[in-house]
PDB file of N, CA and C in Angstrom:
ATOM      1  N   MET R   1     -18.500   1.868  37.203  1.00 53.00           N
ATOM      2  CA  MET R   1     -17.262   2.120  37.277  1.00 53.00           C
ATOM      3  C   MET R   1     -16.601   3.242  36.537  1.00 53.00           C
ATOM      4  N   THR R   2     -16.551   4.385  36.792  1.00 69.00           N
ATOM      5  CA  THR R   2     -16.145   5.486  36.006  1.00 69.00           C
ATOM      6  C   THR R   2     -14.798   5.509  35.192  1.00 69.00           C
ATOM      7  N   ASN R   3     -13.941   4.860  36.047  1.00 91.00           N
ATOM      8  CA  ASN R   3     -12.500   4.733  35.433  1.00 91.00           C
ATOM      9  C   ASN R   3     -12.444   3.368  34.573  1.00 91.00           C
ATOM     10  N   CYS R   4     -13.332   2.669  34.465  1.00 97.00           N
ATOM     11  CA  CYS R   4     -13.134   1.504  33.653  1.00 97.00           C
ATOM     12  C   CYS R   4     -13.204   1.650  32.152  1.00 97.00           C
ATOM     13  N   ILE R   5     -12.229   1.240  31.259  1.00 97.00           N
ATOM     14  CA  ILE R   5     -12.248   1.375  30.022  1.00 97.00           C
ATOM     15  C   ILE R   5     -13.416   0.747  29.395  1.00 97.00           C
ATOM     16  N   PHE R   6     -13.658  -0.556  29.834  1.00 98.00           N
ATOM     17  CA  PHE R   6     -14.749  -1.242  29.250  1.00 98.00           C
ATOM     18  C   PHE R   6     -16.178  -0.815  29.340  1.00 98.00           C
ATOM     19  N   CYS R   7     -16.191  -0.270  30.761  1.00 98.00           N
ATOM     20  CA  CYS R   7     -17.604   0.261  30.992  1.00 98.00           C
ATOM     21  C   CYS R   7     -17.782   1.503  30.339  1.00 98.00           C
ATOM     22  N   LYS R   8     -16.773   2.299  29.965  1.00 97.00           N
ATOM     23  CA  LYS R   8     -17.012   3.532  29.065  1.00 97.00           C
ATOM     24  C   LYS R   8     -17.293   2.980  27.543  1.00 97.00           C
ATOM     25  N   ILE R   9     -16.708   1.942  27.199  1.00 98.00           N
ATOM     26  CA  ILE R   9     -17.245   1.475  25.590  1.00 98.00           C
ATOM     27  C   ILE R   9     -18.588   0.942  25.968  1.00 98.00           C
ATOM     28  N   ILE R  10     -18.950   0.371  26.840  1.00 98.00           N
ATOM     29  CA  ILE R  10     -20.246  -0.276  27.049  1.00 98.00           C
ATOM     30  C   ILE R  10     -21.351   0.893  27.030  1.00 98.00           C
ATOM     31  N   GLU R  11     -20.808   2.111  27.684  1.00 97.00           N
ATOM     32  CA  GLU R  11     -21.869   3.314  27.969  1.00 97.00           C
ATOM     33  C   GLU R  11     -21.816   3.945  26.655  1.00 97.00           C
ATOM     34  N   LYS R  12     -20.825   3.730  25.548  1.00 97.00           N
ATOM     35  CA  LYS R  12     -20.732   4.391  24.357  1.00 97.00           C
ATOM     36  C   LYS R  12     -19.877   5.993  24.786  1.00 97.00           C
ATOM     37  N   GLN R  13     -19.304   5.858  25.649  1.00 97.00           N
ATOM     38  CA  GLN R  13     -18.376   7.054  26.036  1.00 97.00           C
ATOM     39  C   GLN R  13     -16.972   7.047  25.300  1.00 97.00           C
ATOM     40  N   LEU R  14     -16.621   5.841  24.876  1.00 97.00           N
ATOM     41  CA  LEU R  14     -15.604   5.571  23.938  1.00 97.00           C
ATOM     42  C   LEU R  14     -15.963   4.929  22.783  1.00 97.00           C
ATOM     43  N   PRO R  15     -15.308   5.056  21.870  1.00 97.00           N
ATOM     44  CA  PRO R  15     -15.358   4.259  20.623  1.00 97.00           C
ATOM     45  C   PRO R  15     -14.835   2.808  20.644  1.00 97.00           C
ATOM     46  N   SER R  16     -15.622   1.972  19.711  1.00 98.00           N
ATOM     47  CA  SER R  16     -14.858   0.575  19.644  1.00 98.00           C
ATOM     48  C   SER R  16     -15.382   0.252  18.290  1.00 98.00           C
ATOM     49  N   ASP R  17     -14.859  -0.833  17.842  1.00 98.00           N
ATOM     50  CA  ASP R  17     -15.170  -1.722  16.556  1.00 98.00           C
ATOM     51  C   ASP R  17     -16.178  -2.677  16.841  1.00 98.00           C
ATOM     52  N   LEU R  18     -17.494  -2.076  17.073  1.00 98.00           N
ATOM     53  CA  LEU R  18     -18.661  -3.112  17.623  1.00 98.00           C
ATOM     54  C   LEU R  18     -18.678  -4.322  16.611  1.00 98.00           C
ATOM     55  N   ILE R  19     -18.931  -5.533  17.065  1.00 98.00           N
ATOM     56  CA  ILE R  19     -19.163  -6.771  16.199  1.00 98.00           C
ATOM     57  C   ILE R  19     -20.475  -7.127  16.627  1.00 98.00           C
ATOM     58  N   HIS R  20     -20.844  -6.993  18.041  1.00 98.00           N
ATOM     59  CA  HIS R  20     -22.210  -7.685  18.626  1.00 98.00           C
ATOM     60  C   HIS R  20     -22.402  -7.022  19.750  1.00 98.00           C
ATOM     61  N   GLU R  21     -23.861  -6.892  20.014  1.00 98.00           N
ATOM     62  CA  GLU R  21     -24.328  -6.283  21.450  1.00 98.00           C
ATOM     63  C   GLU R  21     -25.632  -6.959  21.538  1.00 98.00           C
ATOM     64  N   ASP R  22     -25.914  -7.390  22.704  1.00 98.00           N
ATOM     65  CA  ASP R  22     -27.208  -7.778  23.270  1.00 98.00           C
ATOM     66  C   ASP R  22     -27.392  -7.147  24.600  1.00 98.00           C
ATOM     67  N   ASP R  23     -28.523  -7.632  25.246  1.00 98.00           N
ATOM     68  CA  ASP R  23     -28.713  -7.121  26.863  1.00 98.00           C
ATOM     69  C   ASP R  23     -27.568  -7.454  27.775  1.00 98.00           C
ATOM     70  N   LYS R  24     -26.877  -8.431  27.542  1.00 98.00           N
ATOM     71  CA  LYS R  24     -25.850  -9.012  28.527  1.00 98.00           C
ATOM     72  C   LYS R  24     -24.507  -8.664  28.165  1.00 98.00           C
ATOM     73  N   ILE R  25     -23.875  -8.551  26.843  1.00 98.00           N
ATOM     74  CA  ILE R  25     -22.578  -8.472  26.363  1.00 98.00           C
ATOM     75  C   ILE R  25     -22.544  -7.614  25.160  1.00 98.00           C
ATOM     76  N   ILE R  26     -21.127  -6.983  25.120  1.00 98.00           N
ATOM     77  CA  ILE R  26     -20.644  -6.366  24.135  1.00 98.00           C
ATOM     78  C   ILE R  26     -19.651  -7.038  23.363  1.00 98.00           C
ATOM     79  N   VAL R  27     -19.300  -7.105  22.093  1.00 98.00           N
ATOM     80  CA  VAL R  27     -18.112  -7.754  21.529  1.00 98.00           C
ATOM     81  C   VAL R  27     -17.619  -6.714  20.584  1.00 98.00           C
ATOM     82  N   PHE R  28     -16.374  -6.595  20.548  1.00 98.00           N
ATOM     83  CA  PHE R  28     -15.636  -5.542  19.864  1.00 98.00           C
ATOM     84  C   PHE R  28     -14.204  -6.185  19.572  1.00 98.00           C
ATOM     85  N   LYS R  29     -13.628  -5.562  18.489  1.00 98.00           N
ATOM     86  CA  LYS R  29     -12.246  -5.980  18.067  1.00 98.00           C
ATOM     87  C   LYS R  29     -11.310  -5.409  19.025  1.00 98.00           C
ATOM     88  N   ASP R  30     -10.467  -6.065  19.415  1.00 98.00           N
ATOM     89  CA  ASP R  30      -9.355  -5.641  20.326  1.00 98.00           C
ATOM     90  C   ASP R  30      -8.351  -4.775  19.469  1.00 98.00           C
ATOM     91  N   ILE R  31      -7.975  -3.786  20.162  1.00 97.00           N
ATOM     92  CA  ILE R  31      -7.283  -2.612  19.528  1.00 97.00           C
ATOM     93  C   ILE R  31      -5.784  -2.916  19.388  1.00 97.00           C
ATOM     94  N   ARG R  32      -5.181  -4.031  20.161  1.00 97.00           N
ATOM     95  CA  ARG R  32      -3.769  -4.828  19.873  1.00 97.00           C
ATOM     96  C   ARG R  32      -3.878  -6.056  19.575  1.00 97.00           C
ATOM     97  N   PRO R  33      -4.391  -6.492  18.389  1.00 97.00           N
ATOM     98  CA  PRO R  33      -4.808  -7.871  17.975  1.00 97.00           C
ATOM     99  C   PRO R  33      -3.453  -8.796  17.915  1.00 97.00           C
ATOM    100  N   LYS R  34      -3.823  -9.852  18.455  1.00 96.00           N
ATOM    101  CA  LYS R  34      -2.610 -10.884  18.456  1.00 96.00           C
ATOM    102  C   LYS R  34      -2.855 -11.993  17.552  1.00 96.00           C
ATOM    103  N   ALA R  35      -3.886 -11.818  16.736  1.00 97.00           N
ATOM    104  CA  ALA R  35      -4.133 -12.849  15.840  1.00 97.00           C
ATOM    105  C   ALA R  35      -5.164 -12.044  14.576  1.00 97.00           C
ATOM    106  N   LYS R  36      -5.183 -12.620  13.397  1.00 98.00           N
ATOM    107  CA  LYS R  36      -6.018 -11.876  12.606  1.00 98.00           C
ATOM    108  C   LYS R  36      -7.214 -11.585  12.792  1.00 98.00           C
ATOM    109  N   VAL R  37      -8.096 -12.509  13.587  1.00 98.00           N
ATOM    110  CA  VAL R  37      -9.354 -12.253  14.398  1.00 98.00           C
ATOM    111  C   VAL R  37      -8.925 -12.308  15.694  1.00 98.00           C
ATOM    112  N   HIS R  38      -9.211 -11.039  16.470  1.00 98.00           N
ATOM    113  CA  HIS R  38      -9.164 -11.045  17.914  1.00 98.00           C
ATOM    114  C   HIS R  38     -10.310 -10.107  18.490  1.00 98.00           C
ATOM    115  N   LEU R  39     -11.217 -10.858  18.864  1.00 98.00           N
ATOM    116  CA  LEU R  39     -12.416 -10.173  19.560  1.00 98.00           C
ATOM    117  C   LEU R  39     -12.332 -10.391  21.017  1.00 98.00           C
ATOM    118  N   LEU R  40     -12.956  -9.312  21.572  1.00 98.00           N
ATOM    119  CA  LEU R  40     -13.081  -9.338  22.871  1.00 98.00           C
ATOM    120  C   LEU R  40     -14.599  -9.288  23.636  1.00 98.00           C
ATOM    121  N   ILE R  41     -15.096 -10.319  24.247  1.00 98.00           N
ATOM    122  CA  ILE R  41     -16.236 -10.368  24.769  1.00 98.00           C
ATOM    123  C   ILE R  41     -16.404 -10.020  26.106  1.00 98.00           C
ATOM    124  N   VAL R  42     -17.278  -8.973  26.368  1.00 98.00           N
ATOM    125  CA  VAL R  42     -17.228  -8.245  27.614  1.00 98.00           C
ATOM    126  C   VAL R  42     -18.564  -8.206  27.967  1.00 98.00           C
ATOM    127  N   PRO R  43     -19.031  -8.589  29.429  1.00 98.00           N
ATOM    128  CA  PRO R  43     -20.236  -8.619  30.071  1.00 98.00           C
ATOM    129  C   PRO R  43     -20.334  -7.094  30.104  1.00 98.00           C
ATOM    130  N   LYS R  44     -21.774  -6.693  30.061  1.00 98.00           N
ATOM    131  CA  LYS R  44     -22.115  -5.331  30.676  1.00 98.00           C
ATOM    132  C   LYS R  44     -22.009  -5.064  32.099  1.00 98.00           C
ATOM    133  N   GLU R  45     -22.401  -6.364  33.074  1.00 98.00           N
ATOM    134  CA  GLU R  45     -22.135  -6.053  34.177  1.00 98.00           C
ATOM    135  C   GLU R  45     -20.736  -5.944  34.510  1.00 98.00           C
ATOM    136  N   HIS R  46     -20.164  -5.147  35.388  1.00 98.00           N
ATOM    137  CA  HIS R  46     -18.769  -5.031  35.902  1.00 98.00           C
ATOM    138  C   HIS R  46     -18.501  -6.107  36.786  1.00 98.00           C
ATOM    139  N   ILE R  47     -17.570  -6.685  36.507  1.00 98.00           N
ATOM    140  CA  ILE R  47     -17.081  -7.893  37.297  1.00 98.00           C
ATOM    141  C   ILE R  47     -15.552  -7.890  37.078  1.00 98.00           C
ATOM    142  N   LYS R  48     -14.859  -7.727  38.182  1.00 98.00           N
ATOM    143  CA  LYS R  48     -13.318  -7.526  38.067  1.00 98.00           C
ATOM    144  C   LYS R  48     -12.688  -8.453  37.235  1.00 98.00           C
ATOM    145  N   SER R  49     -12.820  -9.838  37.658  1.00 98.00           N
ATOM    146  CA  SER R  49     -12.111 -10.979  37.071  1.00 98.00           C
ATOM    147  C   SER R  49     -12.809 -12.149  37.275  1.00 98.00           C
ATOM    148  N   LEU R  50     -12.303 -13.299  36.526  1.00 98.00           N
ATOM    149  CA  LEU R  50     -12.937 -14.500  36.740  1.00 98.00           C
ATOM    150  C   LEU R  50     -12.766 -15.160  38.261  1.00 98.00           C
ATOM    151  N   ALA R  51     -11.791 -14.632  38.789  1.00 98.00           N
ATOM    152  CA  ALA R  51     -11.674 -14.775  40.230  1.00 98.00           C
ATOM    153  C   ALA R  51     -12.822 -14.586  41.184  1.00 98.00           C
ATOM    154  N   GLU R  52     -13.598 -13.550  40.717  1.00 97.00           N
ATOM    155  CA  GLU R  52     -14.417 -12.940  41.556  1.00 97.00           C
ATOM    156  C   GLU R  52     -16.120 -13.245  41.247  1.00 97.00           C
ATOM    157  N   THR R  53     -15.969 -14.399  40.385  1.00 98.00           N
ATOM    158  CA  THR R  53     -17.343 -15.058  39.800  1.00 98.00           C
ATOM    159  C   THR R  53     -17.735 -15.842  40.952  1.00 98.00           C
ATOM    160  N   ASN R  54     -19.143 -16.290  40.925  1.00 98.00           N
ATOM    161  CA  ASN R  54     -19.522 -17.177  41.962  1.00 98.00           C
ATOM    162  C   ASN R  54     -20.991 -17.553  41.017  1.00 98.00           C
ATOM    163  N   THR R  55     -21.641 -18.414  41.715  1.00 98.00           N
ATOM    164  CA  THR R  55     -22.953 -19.136  41.224  1.00 98.00           C
ATOM    165  C   THR R  55     -23.853 -18.109  40.697  1.00 98.00           C
ATOM    166  N   LYS R  56     -23.905 -17.007  41.130  1.00 98.00           N
ATOM    167  CA  LYS R  56     -24.796 -15.916  40.595  1.00 98.00           C
ATOM    168  C   LYS R  56     -24.491 -15.461  39.230  1.00 98.00           C
ATOM    169  N   HIS R  57     -23.353 -15.716  38.938  1.00 98.00           N
ATOM    170  CA  HIS R  57     -23.131 -15.150  37.640  1.00 98.00           C
ATOM    171  C   HIS R  57     -22.966 -16.354  36.431  1.00 98.00           C
ATOM    172  N   ALA R  58     -23.426 -17.586  36.788  1.00 98.00           N
ATOM    173  CA  ALA R  58     -23.572 -18.772  36.072  1.00 98.00           C
ATOM    174  C   ALA R  58     -24.163 -18.407  34.656  1.00 98.00           C
ATOM    175  N   THR R  59     -25.385 -18.054  34.737  1.00 98.00           N
ATOM    176  CA  THR R  59     -26.092 -17.478  33.471  1.00 98.00           C
ATOM    177  C   THR R  59     -25.483 -16.998  32.633  1.00 98.00           C
ATOM    178  N   LEU R  60     -24.857 -15.587  33.151  1.00 98.00           N
ATOM    179  CA  LEU R  60     -23.937 -14.474  32.349  1.00 98.00           C
ATOM    180  C   LEU R  60     -22.637 -15.385  31.674  1.00 98.00           C
ATOM    181  N   LEU R  61     -21.996 -16.114  32.383  1.00 98.00           N
ATOM    182  CA  LEU R  61     -20.715 -16.828  31.983  1.00 98.00           C
ATOM    183  C   LEU R  61     -21.217 -17.857  30.904  1.00 98.00           C
ATOM    184  N   ALA R  62     -22.331 -18.601  31.002  1.00 98.00           N
ATOM    185  CA  ALA R  62     -23.069 -19.639  29.987  1.00 98.00           C
ATOM    186  C   ALA R  62     -23.048 -18.760  28.652  1.00 98.00           C
ATOM    187  N   HIS R  63     -23.751 -17.539  28.844  1.00 98.00           N
ATOM    188  CA  HIS R  63     -24.147 -16.808  27.787  1.00 98.00           C
ATOM    189  C   HIS R  63     -22.927 -16.354  27.200  1.00 98.00           C
ATOM    190  N   MET R  64     -21.870 -16.190  27.642  1.00 98.00           N
ATOM    191  CA  MET R  64     -20.795 -15.523  27.219  1.00 98.00           C
ATOM    192  C   MET R  64     -20.001 -16.680  26.555  1.00 98.00           C
ATOM    193  N   LEU R  65     -19.839 -17.782  27.054  1.00 98.00           N
ATOM    194  CA  LEU R  65     -19.268 -18.918  26.477  1.00 98.00           C
ATOM    195  C   LEU R  65     -20.094 -19.528  25.095  1.00 98.00           C
ATOM    196  N   LEU R  66     -21.370 -19.540  25.110  1.00 98.00           N
ATOM    197  CA  LEU R  66     -22.228 -20.095  24.188  1.00 98.00           C
ATOM    198  C   LEU R  66     -22.296 -19.058  22.974  1.00 98.00           C
ATOM    199  N   ALA R  67     -21.781 -17.718  23.091  1.00 98.00           N
ATOM    200  CA  ALA R  67     -21.719 -16.708  22.277  1.00 98.00           C
ATOM    201  C   ALA R  67     -20.476 -17.131  21.279  1.00 98.00           C
ATOM    202  N   LEU R  68     -19.610 -17.774  21.872  1.00 98.00           N
ATOM    203  CA  LEU R  68     -18.223 -17.723  21.193  1.00 98.00           C
ATOM    204  C   LEU R  68     -18.352 -18.478  20.006  1.00 98.00           C
ATOM    205  N   PRO R  69     -19.168 -19.764  19.772  1.00 98.00           N
ATOM    206  CA  PRO R  69     -19.081 -20.445  18.483  1.00 98.00           C
ATOM    207  C   PRO R  69     -19.712 -19.842  17.359  1.00 98.00           C
ATOM    208  N   GLU R  70     -20.724 -19.128  17.722  1.00 98.00           N
ATOM    209  CA  GLU R  70     -21.548 -18.104  16.867  1.00 98.00           C
ATOM    210  C   GLU R  70     -20.738 -17.115  16.304  1.00 98.00           C
ATOM    211  N   LEU R  71     -19.918 -16.452  17.168  1.00 98.00           N
ATOM    212  CA  LEU R  71     -19.084 -15.155  17.005  1.00 98.00           C
ATOM    213  C   LEU R  71     -18.075 -15.732  15.972  1.00 98.00           C
ATOM    214  N   ALA R  72     -17.398 -16.907  16.280  1.00 98.00           N
ATOM    215  CA  ALA R  72     -16.292 -17.449  15.495  1.00 98.00           C
ATOM    216  C   ALA R  72     -16.943 -17.808  13.981  1.00 98.00           C
ATOM    217  N   LYS R  73     -17.924 -18.504  14.120  1.00 98.00           N
ATOM    218  CA  LYS R  73     -18.490 -18.585  12.696  1.00 98.00           C
ATOM    219  C   LYS R  73     -18.694 -17.753  12.013  1.00 98.00           C
ATOM    220  N   ALA R  74     -19.303 -16.442  12.497  1.00 98.00           N
ATOM    221  CA  ALA R  74     -19.623 -15.179  11.663  1.00 98.00           C
ATOM    222  C   ALA R  74     -18.228 -14.606  11.390  1.00 98.00           C
ATOM    223  N   GLN R  75     -17.093 -14.891  11.996  1.00 98.00           N
ATOM    224  CA  GLN R  75     -16.110 -14.232  11.596  1.00 98.00           C
ATOM    225  C   GLN R  75     -14.956 -15.258  10.643  1.00 98.00           C
ATOM    226  N   GLY R  76     -15.736 -16.131  10.063  1.00 98.00           N
ATOM    227  CA  GLY R  76     -14.896 -17.290   9.134  1.00 98.00           C
ATOM    228  C   GLY R  76     -14.077 -18.095   9.883  1.00 98.00           C
ATOM    229  N   LEU R  77     -14.103 -18.557  11.179  1.00 98.00           N
ATOM    230  CA  LEU R  77     -13.342 -19.267  11.828  1.00 98.00           C
ATOM    231  C   LEU R  77     -13.746 -20.838  11.797  1.00 98.00           C
ATOM    232  N   ALA R  78     -13.910 -21.151  10.675  1.00 94.00           N
ATOM    233  CA  ALA R  78     -14.413 -22.668  10.288  1.00 94.00           C
ATOM    234  C   ALA R  78     -13.472 -23.641  10.958  1.00 94.00           C
ATOM    235  N   HIS R  79     -12.287 -23.366  10.935  1.00 96.00           N
ATOM    236  CA  HIS R  79     -11.311 -24.401  11.055  1.00 96.00           C
ATOM    237  C   HIS R  79     -10.683 -24.356  12.570  1.00 96.00           C
ATOM    238  N   GLY R  80     -11.379 -23.611  13.536  1.00 97.00           N
ATOM    239  CA  GLY R  80     -10.902 -23.522  14.876  1.00 97.00           C
ATOM    240  C   GLY R  80     -10.775 -22.174  15.439  1.00 97.00           C
ATOM    241  N   PHE R  81     -10.619 -22.055  16.738  1.00 98.00           N
ATOM    242  CA  PHE R  81     -10.306 -20.747  17.231  1.00 98.00           C
ATOM    243  C   PHE R  81      -9.935 -20.985  18.778  1.00 98.00           C
ATOM    244  N   ARG R  82      -9.289 -19.877  19.395  1.00 98.00           N
ATOM    245  CA  ARG R  82      -8.635 -20.115  20.665  1.00 98.00           C
ATOM    246  C   ARG R  82      -9.443 -19.134  21.580  1.00 98.00           C
ATOM    247  N   THR R  83      -9.892 -19.666  22.771  1.00 98.00           N
ATOM    248  CA  THR R  83     -10.645 -18.729  23.727  1.00 98.00           C
ATOM    249  C   THR R  83      -9.519 -18.483  25.012  1.00 98.00           C
ATOM    250  N   VAL R  84      -9.429 -17.155  25.483  1.00 98.00           N
ATOM    251  CA  VAL R  84      -8.474 -17.151  26.544  1.00 98.00           C
ATOM    252  C   VAL R  84      -9.358 -16.126  27.646  1.00 98.00           C
ATOM    253  N   ILE R  85      -8.867 -16.456  28.764  1.00 98.00           N
ATOM    254  CA  ILE R  85      -9.489 -15.507  29.975  1.00 98.00           C
ATOM    255  C   ILE R  85      -8.391 -15.229  30.820  1.00 98.00           C
ATOM    256  N   ASN R  86      -7.567 -14.178  30.853  1.00 98.00           N
ATOM    257  CA  ASN R  86      -6.778 -13.871  31.605  1.00 98.00           C
ATOM    258  C   ASN R  86      -7.250 -13.204  32.983  1.00 98.00           C
ATOM    259  N   THR R  87      -6.742 -13.780  34.058  1.00 98.00           N
ATOM    260  CA  THR R  87      -7.200 -13.460  35.426  1.00 98.00           C
ATOM    261  C   THR R  87      -5.932 -12.881  36.275  1.00 98.00           C
ATOM    262  N   GLY R  88      -6.264 -11.938  36.594  1.00 97.00           N
ATOM    263  CA  GLY R  88      -5.412 -11.102  37.664  1.00 97.00           C
ATOM    264  C   GLY R  88      -4.015 -10.731  37.026  1.00 97.00           C
ATOM    265  N   VAL R  89      -3.442  -9.838  37.809  1.00 96.00           N
ATOM    266  CA  VAL R  89      -1.944  -9.485  37.124  1.00 96.00           C
ATOM    267  C   VAL R  89      -1.184 -10.470  36.848  1.00 96.00           C
ATOM    268  N   GLU R  90      -1.089 -11.553  37.703  1.00 98.00           N
ATOM    269  CA  GLU R  90      -0.100 -12.571  37.194  1.00 98.00           C
ATOM    270  C   GLU R  90      -0.693 -13.372  36.084  1.00 98.00           C
ATOM    271  N   GLY R  91      -1.762 -13.229  35.895  1.00 98.00           N
ATOM    272  CA  GLY R  91      -2.429 -14.194  34.538  1.00 98.00           C
ATOM    273  C   GLY R  91      -2.545 -13.261  33.268  1.00 98.00           C
ATOM    274  N   GLY R  92      -1.913 -12.251  33.361  1.00 97.00           N
ATOM    275  CA  GLY R  92      -2.004 -11.156  32.239  1.00 97.00           C
ATOM    276  C   GLY R  92      -3.002 -10.333  32.068  1.00 97.00           C
ATOM    277  N   GLN R  93      -3.958 -10.193  33.061  1.00 98.00           N
ATOM    278  CA  GLN R  93      -5.087  -9.394  32.857  1.00 98.00           C
ATOM    279  C   GLN R  93      -4.639  -8.043  32.842  1.00 98.00           C
ATOM    280  N   GLU R  94      -5.161  -7.100  32.030  1.00 96.00           N
ATOM    281  CA  GLU R  94      -4.685  -5.748  31.801  1.00 96.00           C
ATOM    282  C   GLU R  94      -5.867  -4.838  32.303  1.00 96.00           C
ATOM    283  N   ILE R  95      -6.896  -5.110  31.949  1.00 97.00           N
ATOM    284  CA  ILE R  95      -8.295  -4.362  32.218  1.00 97.00           C
ATOM    285  C   ILE R  95      -9.152  -5.072  33.328  1.00 97.00           C
ATOM    286  N   ASP R  96      -9.342  -4.502  34.350  1.00 97.00           N
ATOM    287  CA  ASP R  96      -9.982  -5.076  35.442  1.00 97.00           C
ATOM    288  C   ASP R  96     -11.542  -5.059  35.099  1.00 97.00           C
ATOM    289  N   HIS R  97     -12.081  -5.771  34.236  1.00 98.00           N
ATOM    290  CA  HIS R  97     -13.356  -5.912  33.914  1.00 98.00           C
ATOM    291  C   HIS R  97     -13.115  -7.431  33.161  1.00 98.00           C
ATOM    292  N   ILE R  98     -13.743  -8.446  33.667  1.00 98.00           N
ATOM    293  CA  ILE R  98     -13.690  -9.713  33.308  1.00 98.00           C
ATOM    294  C   ILE R  98     -14.038  -9.598  31.679  1.00 98.00           C
ATOM    295  N   HIS R  99     -13.251 -10.387  30.819  1.00 98.00           N
ATOM    296  CA  HIS R  99     -13.426 -10.231  29.266  1.00 98.00           C
ATOM    297  C   HIS R  99     -12.957 -11.537  28.856  1.00 98.00           C
ATOM    298  N   PHE R 100     -13.499 -12.246  27.656  1.00 98.00           N
ATOM    299  CA  PHE R 100     -12.865 -13.365  26.981  1.00 98.00           C
ATOM    300  C   PHE R 100     -12.311 -13.018  25.752  1.00 98.00           C
ATOM    301  N   HIS R 101     -11.249 -13.344  25.435  1.00 98.00           N
ATOM    302  CA  HIS R 101     -10.555 -12.973  23.852  1.00 98.00           C
ATOM    303  C   HIS R 101     -11.018 -14.458  23.155  1.00 98.00           C
ATOM    304  N   LEU R 102     -11.365 -13.903  21.943  1.00 98.00           N
ATOM    305  CA  LEU R 102     -11.739 -15.009  20.744  1.00 98.00           C
ATOM    306  C   LEU R 102     -10.390 -14.529  19.758  1.00 98.00           C
ATOM    307  N   LEU R 103      -9.733 -15.662  19.464  1.00 98.00           N
ATOM    308  CA  LEU R 103      -8.502 -15.525  18.700  1.00 98.00           C
ATOM    309  C   LEU R 103      -8.644 -16.421  17.452  1.00 98.00           C
ATOM    310  N   GLY R 104      -8.293 -16.118  16.178  1.00 98.00           N
ATOM    311  CA  GLY R 104      -8.276 -17.117  14.995  1.00 98.00           C
ATOM    312  C   GLY R 104      -7.968 -16.466  13.881  1.00 98.00           C
ATOM    313  N   GLY R 105      -8.294 -17.155  12.872  1.00 97.00           N
ATOM    314  CA  GLY R 105      -7.633 -16.609  11.454  1.00 97.00           C
ATOM    315  C   GLY R 105      -6.494 -17.280  10.968  1.00 97.00           C
ATOM    316  N   GLY R 106      -6.041 -18.531  11.294  1.00 93.00           N
ATOM    317  CA  GLY R 106      -4.791 -19.065  10.961  1.00 93.00           C
ATOM    318  C   GLY R 106      -4.342 -20.047  11.968  1.00 93.00           C
ATOM    319  N   ILE R 107      -3.238 -20.645  11.786  1.00 94.00           N
ATOM    320  CA  ILE R 107      -2.242 -21.427  12.605  1.00 94.00           C
ATOM    321  C   ILE R 107      -1.930 -20.451  13.971  1.00 94.00           C
ATOM    322  N   LEU R 108      -2.553 -20.829  15.163  1.00 95.00           N
ATOM    323  CA  LEU R 108      -1.933 -20.073  16.194  1.00 95.00           C
ATOM    324  C   LEU R 108      -0.901 -20.990  16.917  1.00 95.00           C
ATOM    325  N   PRO R 109       0.091 -20.143  17.588  1.00 92.00           N
ATOM    326  CA  PRO R 109       1.208 -21.019  18.285  1.00 92.00           C
ATOM    327  C   PRO R 109       0.734 -21.737  19.161  1.00 92.00           C
ATOM    328  N   LYS R 110       1.136 -22.953  19.390  1.00 93.00           N
ATOM    329  CA  LYS R 110       0.832 -23.896  20.462  1.00 93.00           C
ATOM    330  C   LYS R 110       1.156 -23.269  22.004  1.00 93.00           C
ATOM    331  N   MET R 111       0.283 -23.685  23.024  1.00 89.00           N
ATOM    332  CA  MET R 111       0.545 -22.895  24.309  1.00 89.00           C
ATOM    333  C   MET R 111       1.255 -24.024  25.046  1.00 89.00           C
TER     334      MET R 111
END
C-alpha cells in the first residue's frame, strides 16, 4: 500500500515514536493523543478495517489483543486502560489500516 501512512511507518519511510515491534505488529505513540498514554497497535499486514477481517486473521487479532495488557503494564497503566477499534468512516476510522488504540494514564471519560 504505497499511500498508506501506517504502511510507510512500518517500512520506516516515515518516523514514529516507536514503543514495540515484533514480526506481526508495530506499536507507536499517537501524534494526536487523546489521553496521557495513547498508543497505536498496528499489524504489519495491511488490512483496511476490522470489518474486512475473517477467520484467517484470528491469530493476528489474538496477537494484537494479547499484546495490550503487556503494553499497558510497560506504560505504567496499573489501574486500567481503554482499548478502541474505530471501524469505517462512520465509526471514526481515519486511516484505512486496522489499528487498536490503547489509552490510559488517568480517569478517562465514561463512554
